[in-house]
mmCIF file of C-alpha atoms in Angstrom:
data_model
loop_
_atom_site.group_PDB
_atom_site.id
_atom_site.type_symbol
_atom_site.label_atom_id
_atom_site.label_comp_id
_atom_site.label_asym_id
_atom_site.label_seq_id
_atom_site.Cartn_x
_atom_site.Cartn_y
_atom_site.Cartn_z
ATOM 1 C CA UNK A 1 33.863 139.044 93.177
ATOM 2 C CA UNK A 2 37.125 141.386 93.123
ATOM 3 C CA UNK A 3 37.743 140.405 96.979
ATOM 4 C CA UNK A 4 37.282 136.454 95.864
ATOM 5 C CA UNK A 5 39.335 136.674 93.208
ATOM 6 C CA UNK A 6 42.215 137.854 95.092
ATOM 7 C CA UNK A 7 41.866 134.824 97.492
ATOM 8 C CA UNK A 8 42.097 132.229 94.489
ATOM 9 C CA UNK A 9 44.380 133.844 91.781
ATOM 10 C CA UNK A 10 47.193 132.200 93.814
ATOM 11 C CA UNK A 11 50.924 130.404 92.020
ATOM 12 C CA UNK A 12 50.239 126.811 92.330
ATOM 13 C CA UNK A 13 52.831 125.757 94.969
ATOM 14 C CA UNK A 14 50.361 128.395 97.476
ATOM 15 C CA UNK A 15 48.168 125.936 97.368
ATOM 16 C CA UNK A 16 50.337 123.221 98.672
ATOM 17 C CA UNK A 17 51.032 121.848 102.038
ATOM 18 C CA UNK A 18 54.514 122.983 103.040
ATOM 19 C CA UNK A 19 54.348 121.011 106.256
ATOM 20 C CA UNK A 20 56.875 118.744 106.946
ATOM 21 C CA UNK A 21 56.844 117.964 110.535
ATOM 22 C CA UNK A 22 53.997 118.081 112.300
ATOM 23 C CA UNK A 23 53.241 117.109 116.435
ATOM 24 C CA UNK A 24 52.224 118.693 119.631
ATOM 25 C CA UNK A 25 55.138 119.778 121.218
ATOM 26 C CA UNK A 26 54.291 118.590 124.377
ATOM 27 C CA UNK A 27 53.824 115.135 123.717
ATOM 28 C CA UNK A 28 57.695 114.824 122.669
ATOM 29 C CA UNK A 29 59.431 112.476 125.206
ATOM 30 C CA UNK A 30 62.714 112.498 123.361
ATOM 31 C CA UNK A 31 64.844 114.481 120.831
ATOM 32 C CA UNK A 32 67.828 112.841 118.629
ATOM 33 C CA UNK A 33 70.340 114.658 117.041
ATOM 34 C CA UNK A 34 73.036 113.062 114.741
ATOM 35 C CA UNK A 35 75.817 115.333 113.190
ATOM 36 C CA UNK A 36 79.265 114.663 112.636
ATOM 37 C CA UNK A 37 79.733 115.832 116.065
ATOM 38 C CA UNK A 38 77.906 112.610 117.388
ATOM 39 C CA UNK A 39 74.585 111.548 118.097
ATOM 40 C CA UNK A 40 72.946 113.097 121.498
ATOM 41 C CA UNK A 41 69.476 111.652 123.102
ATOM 42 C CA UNK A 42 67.352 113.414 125.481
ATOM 43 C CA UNK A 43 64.566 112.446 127.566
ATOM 44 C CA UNK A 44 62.023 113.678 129.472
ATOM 45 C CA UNK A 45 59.379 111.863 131.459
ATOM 46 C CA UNK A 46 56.178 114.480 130.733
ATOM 47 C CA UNK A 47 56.301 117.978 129.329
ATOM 48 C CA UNK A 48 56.132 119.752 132.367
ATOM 49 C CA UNK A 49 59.732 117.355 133.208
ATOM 50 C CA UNK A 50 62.970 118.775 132.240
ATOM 51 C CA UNK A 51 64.900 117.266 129.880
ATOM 52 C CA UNK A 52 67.862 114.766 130.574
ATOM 53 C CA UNK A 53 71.032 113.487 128.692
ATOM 54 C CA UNK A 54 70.232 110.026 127.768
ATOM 55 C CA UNK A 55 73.497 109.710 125.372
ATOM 56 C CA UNK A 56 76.021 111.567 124.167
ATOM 57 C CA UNK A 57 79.760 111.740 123.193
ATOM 58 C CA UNK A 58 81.221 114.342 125.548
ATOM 59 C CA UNK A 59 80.298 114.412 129.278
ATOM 60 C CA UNK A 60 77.899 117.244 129.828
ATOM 61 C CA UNK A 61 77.855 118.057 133.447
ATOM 62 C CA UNK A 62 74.715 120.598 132.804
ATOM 63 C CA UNK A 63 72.596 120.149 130.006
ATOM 64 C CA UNK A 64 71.031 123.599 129.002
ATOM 65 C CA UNK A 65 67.601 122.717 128.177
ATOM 66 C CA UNK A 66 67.312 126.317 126.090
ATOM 67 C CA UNK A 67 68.942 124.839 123.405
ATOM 68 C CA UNK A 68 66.346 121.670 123.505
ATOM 69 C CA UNK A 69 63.446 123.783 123.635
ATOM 70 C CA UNK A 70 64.799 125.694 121.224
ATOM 71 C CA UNK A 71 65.690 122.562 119.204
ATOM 72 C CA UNK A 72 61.440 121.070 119.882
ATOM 73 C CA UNK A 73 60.348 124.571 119.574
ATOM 74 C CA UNK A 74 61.857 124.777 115.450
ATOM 75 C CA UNK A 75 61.090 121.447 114.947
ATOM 76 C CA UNK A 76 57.141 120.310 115.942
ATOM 77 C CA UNK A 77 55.536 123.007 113.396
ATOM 78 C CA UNK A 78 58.047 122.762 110.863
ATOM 79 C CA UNK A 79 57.273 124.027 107.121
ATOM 80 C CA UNK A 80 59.353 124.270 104.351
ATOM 81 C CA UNK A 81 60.129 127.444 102.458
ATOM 82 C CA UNK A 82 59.592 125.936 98.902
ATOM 83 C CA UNK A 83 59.469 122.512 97.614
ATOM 84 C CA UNK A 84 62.359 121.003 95.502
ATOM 85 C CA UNK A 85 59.977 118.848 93.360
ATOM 86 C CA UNK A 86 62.635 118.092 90.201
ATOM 87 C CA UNK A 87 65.183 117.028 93.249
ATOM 88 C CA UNK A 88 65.939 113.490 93.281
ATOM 89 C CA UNK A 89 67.135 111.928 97.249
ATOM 90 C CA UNK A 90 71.035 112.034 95.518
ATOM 91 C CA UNK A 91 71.039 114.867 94.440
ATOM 92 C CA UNK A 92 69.501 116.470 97.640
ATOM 93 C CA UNK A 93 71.318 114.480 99.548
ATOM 94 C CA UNK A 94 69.022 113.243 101.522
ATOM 95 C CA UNK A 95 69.671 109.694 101.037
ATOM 96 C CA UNK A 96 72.986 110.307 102.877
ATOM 97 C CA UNK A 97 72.142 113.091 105.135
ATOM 98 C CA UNK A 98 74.677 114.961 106.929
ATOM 99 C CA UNK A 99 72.515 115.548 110.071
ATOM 100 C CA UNK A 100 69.164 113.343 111.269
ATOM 101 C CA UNK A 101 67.000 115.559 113.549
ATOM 102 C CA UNK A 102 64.212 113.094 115.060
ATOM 103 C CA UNK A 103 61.526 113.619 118.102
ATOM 104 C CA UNK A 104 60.186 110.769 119.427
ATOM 105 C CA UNK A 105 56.417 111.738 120.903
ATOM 106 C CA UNK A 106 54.342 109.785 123.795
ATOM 107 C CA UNK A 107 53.196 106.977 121.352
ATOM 108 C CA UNK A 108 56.464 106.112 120.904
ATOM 109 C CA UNK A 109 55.841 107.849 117.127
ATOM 110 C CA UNK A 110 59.046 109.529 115.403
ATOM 111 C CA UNK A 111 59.091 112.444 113.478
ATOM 112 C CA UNK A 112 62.811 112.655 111.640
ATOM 113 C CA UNK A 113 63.946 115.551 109.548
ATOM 114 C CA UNK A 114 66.562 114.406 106.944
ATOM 115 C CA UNK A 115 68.990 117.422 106.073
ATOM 116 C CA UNK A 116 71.296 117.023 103.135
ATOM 117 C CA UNK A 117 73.230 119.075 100.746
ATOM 118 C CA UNK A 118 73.087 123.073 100.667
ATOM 119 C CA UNK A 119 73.099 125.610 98.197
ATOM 120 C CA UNK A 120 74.155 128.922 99.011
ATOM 121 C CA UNK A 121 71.575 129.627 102.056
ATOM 122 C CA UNK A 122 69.075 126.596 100.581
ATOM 123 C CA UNK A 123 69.110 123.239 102.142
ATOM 124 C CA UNK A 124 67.268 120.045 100.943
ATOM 125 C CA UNK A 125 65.438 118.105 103.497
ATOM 126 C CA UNK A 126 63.058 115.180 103.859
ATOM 127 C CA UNK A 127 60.408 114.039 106.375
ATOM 128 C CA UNK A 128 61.886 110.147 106.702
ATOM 129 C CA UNK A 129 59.362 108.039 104.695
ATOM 130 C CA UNK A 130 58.035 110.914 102.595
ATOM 131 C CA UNK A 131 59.061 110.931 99.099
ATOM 132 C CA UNK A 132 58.904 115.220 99.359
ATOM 133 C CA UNK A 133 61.869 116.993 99.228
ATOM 134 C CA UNK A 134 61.503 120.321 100.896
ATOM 135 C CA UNK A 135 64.104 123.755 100.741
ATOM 136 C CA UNK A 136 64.680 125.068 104.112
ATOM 137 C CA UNK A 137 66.333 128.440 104.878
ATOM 138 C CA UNK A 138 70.243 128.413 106.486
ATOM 139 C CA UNK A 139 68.233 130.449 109.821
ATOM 140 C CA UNK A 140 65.840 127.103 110.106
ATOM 141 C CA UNK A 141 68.767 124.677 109.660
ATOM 142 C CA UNK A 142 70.432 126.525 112.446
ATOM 143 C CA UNK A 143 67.695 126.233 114.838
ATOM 144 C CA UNK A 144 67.917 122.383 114.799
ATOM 145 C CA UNK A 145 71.273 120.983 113.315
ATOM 146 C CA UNK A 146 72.535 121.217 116.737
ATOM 147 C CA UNK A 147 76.129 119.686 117.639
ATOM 148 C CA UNK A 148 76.421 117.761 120.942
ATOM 149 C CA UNK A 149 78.592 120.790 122.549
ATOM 150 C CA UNK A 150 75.654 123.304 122.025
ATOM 151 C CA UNK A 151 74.048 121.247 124.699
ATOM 152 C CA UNK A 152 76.424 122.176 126.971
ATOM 153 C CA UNK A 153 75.381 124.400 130.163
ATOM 154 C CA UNK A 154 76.730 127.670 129.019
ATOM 155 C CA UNK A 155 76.018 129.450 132.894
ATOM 156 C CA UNK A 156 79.267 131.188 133.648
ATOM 157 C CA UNK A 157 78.090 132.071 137.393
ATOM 158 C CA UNK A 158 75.587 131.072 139.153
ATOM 159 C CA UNK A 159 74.050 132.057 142.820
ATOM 160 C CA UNK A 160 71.177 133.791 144.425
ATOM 161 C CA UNK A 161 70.634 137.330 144.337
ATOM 162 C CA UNK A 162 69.544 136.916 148.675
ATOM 163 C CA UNK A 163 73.115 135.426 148.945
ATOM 164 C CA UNK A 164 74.989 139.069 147.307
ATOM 165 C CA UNK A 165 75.882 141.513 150.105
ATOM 166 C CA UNK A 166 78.222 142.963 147.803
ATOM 167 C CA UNK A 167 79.182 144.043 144.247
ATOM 168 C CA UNK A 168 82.175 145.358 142.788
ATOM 169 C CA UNK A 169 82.150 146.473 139.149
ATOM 170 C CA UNK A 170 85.339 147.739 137.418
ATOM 171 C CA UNK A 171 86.080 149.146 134.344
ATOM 172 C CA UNK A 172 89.550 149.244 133.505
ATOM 173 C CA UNK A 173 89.729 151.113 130.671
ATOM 174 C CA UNK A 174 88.272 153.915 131.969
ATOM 175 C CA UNK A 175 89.844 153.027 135.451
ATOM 176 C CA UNK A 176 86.876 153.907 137.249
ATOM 177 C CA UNK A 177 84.879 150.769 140.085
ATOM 178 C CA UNK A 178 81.715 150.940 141.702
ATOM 179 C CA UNK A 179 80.951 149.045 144.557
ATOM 180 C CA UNK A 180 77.398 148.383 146.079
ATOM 181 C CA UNK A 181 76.670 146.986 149.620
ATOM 182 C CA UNK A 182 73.793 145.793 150.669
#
């Protein structure tokens, strides 16, 4: 009974559902992210297709879809850290929210995270027609409030390794170079 009793003799809010968003990640055929920075849309045809700049406010030459994986990867599974039950939509913020996160799935279904206010390294959020206001940690918030720039291809070179048939590498502090030929 010792064993059982472990399992039950739990705080209340253990027993509750801390899930706010919930999909299967592949079935998301758009993301939509709306910060000060702008709103930017991506698309993708099928989750094996990479994704694509439908809108956005600055010209992105190369999207880096990382930071959208990254983005779908936070956001599909999402649970909260606590709950923020005595929290009314003003006071969190929600009802005004600084950044919308939303993933549209294949049924044409959307799953929006509202952010709002933040204390300290708490921030308020709400599942868009839930009346649950959830605390998520400042890491969380980072992996999906996501500006339009962080889209941005962030290669700095580029080519293939069959193309090198040599390298120079130079340290200039220590005035010393290597070179290697192939």
């Amino acid at each position: 009974m010792g064993a059982l009793r472990h399992a039950f003799e739990r705080e209340v809010s253990n027993w509750r559902d801390r899930n706010v968003i919930n999909f299967k990640q592949e079935e998301a055929r758009q993301l939509v992210v709306t910060t000060t920075a702008g709103t930017i849309k991506l698309k993708r045809k099928d989750d094996k297709a990479k994704w694509e700049v439908e809108q956005s406010p600055l010209k992105l030459d190369q999207l880096d879809s990382a930071t959208a994986d990254n983005l779908l990867s936070s956001l599909y599974s999402l649970s909260a850290h606590a709950f923020a039950d005595s929290m009314t939509a003003q006071k969190a913020g929600v009802d005004q929210p600084t950044a919308t996160i939303t993933a549209v799935t294949k049924d044409g279904k959307e799953h929006t995270l509202l952010v709002g206010n933040t204390e300290g390294d708490d921030h308020w959020v709400q599942r868009k027609g839930s009346p649950q206001i959830f605390v998520l940690k400042k890491h969380t918030i980072d992996n999906l409030v996501r500006r339009p720039l962080d889209f941005r291809d962030k290669t700095v070179l580029s080519f293939k390794g069959d193309d090198v048939v040599s390298l120079r590498l130079d340290n200039r502090k220590e005035k010393a170079a290597v070179t290697l030929t192939r």
